[in-house]
Amino acid sequence: MPGQTSLEPKSLCILRLSAIGDVCHAVAMVQQIQKQYPQTKITWVIGKVEHMLLKGLPGVEFVVFDKSLGWQGYMQLRQHMKGRDFDVLLHMQVALRASIASLFIPAKVKVGFDKQRAKEGQWLFTNKKIAPQAEPHVLDGFMNFAKAIGVNVEAPSWLMPFGQQERDWAHDNIDQSKLYCVISAAASKAERNWHAKGYAEVAEHLTAKGYQVVLCGGPAQLEINLANDIEKHANCALTNLVSKTNLKQMLAVLESAKLVIAPDTGPAHMATTVSTPVVGLYAHSNPQRTGPYNSLDFVVSVYPQCVLEQHSKQVAQLPWGTRAKGELMDRISVAMVTNSIDKIL
């Protein structure tokens, strides 16, 4: 395998700054490395928001890189890495800003993506490559970084850094008299969001089945507005926790849910880390690449027909990772979503 070594590194640095879903995938890889190489000292260079979710991850030293600081952020990273020398750097992000950051991380071996996936010139910043894969899920791609340092990869599992304090918060803020499902309605880009009326009808479907419905999301105005619109359209009571949880509290909320409904967004992958099934809603990206890893059988996807219309080719004929563009989420019907829900419940 390209770049593979059987030597256990004494020190290992991981460079993966963002996003929430991707760092959730990376945790599974990190914990497999820890299982096989328990003596390896692991440092993770991570984004500011993502650190809020993962701080306290056992056995990992975090170095926060704040991209909003511009060049000052790089200088802080340089200062933090002064006098250090890692055996291996796993450079797991193709964005040019991450590759620039890699210049300030001293390492004998710098492992990056294979040439086909090393976009934005990432291949110029590494001296070893992971093995190429034809059509990998993002998580499987990350696992190849573990394989590149000799780890025997198993099915992914997670031990996320949250505990009783967060579980108590969820218990205190959600009615415990009946089971609940979560709708995490908003993605980071508005075009990836389904419409409020559809979510409201799904909430009514869940309520009719005897479940309460909890809305989850972050503090962005887009998320707050969408949650408010869902409440306006829904002819049932909803518990609206949008903007009211931190990321660790959200993990606890997701953990106790019977299922989560979400578009292509971080909480779908957070739910996967706590073993909660997810009904993912996809139109723009291939869920076989970016969907909730353990819930791909429940995904609602109009992606194949969207890319066929836009590219006049089937998914299998297109480069892996091809995206569809435009306002496409309305093609997902309420019936598609409720049918997938009923498979789980």
Coordinates of N, CA and C in Angstrom, one line a residue, residues 19 106 118 121-122 134 221 224 325 329 337:
A19 N -15.0 19.9 8.8 CA -16.1 20.5 9.5 C -16.6 19.5 10.5
P106 N 6.4 20.4 12.0 CA 7.6 19.6 11.7 C 7.3 18.1 11.8
A118 N -6.0 14.7 -3.9 CA -5.2 15.7 -3.3 C -5.4 17.0 -4.0
G121 N -3.6 21.3 -4.8 CA -2.2 21.1 -4.7 C -1.7 20.5 -3.4
Q122 N -2.6 19.8 -2.7 CA -2.2 19.2 -1.4 C -1.0 18.2 -1.6
A134 N -11.7 3.7 -5.1 CA -12.5 4.0 -6.3 C -13.7 4.9 -5.9
Q221 N -28.6 32.5 12.4 CA -30.0 33.1 12.2 C -30.8 32.2 11.2
I224 N -32.3 29.4 13.2 CA -33.3 29.9 14.1 C -34.6 30.2 13.3
K325 N -26.3 21.1 -8.6 CA -26.4 22.5 -8.2 C -27.8 23.0 -8.4
M329 N -33.9 20.5 -3.3 CA -34.4 19.8 -2.1 C -36.0 19.6 -2.2
V337 N -39.9 10.7 3.0 CA -39.3 10.9 4.3 C -40.1 10.0 5.3

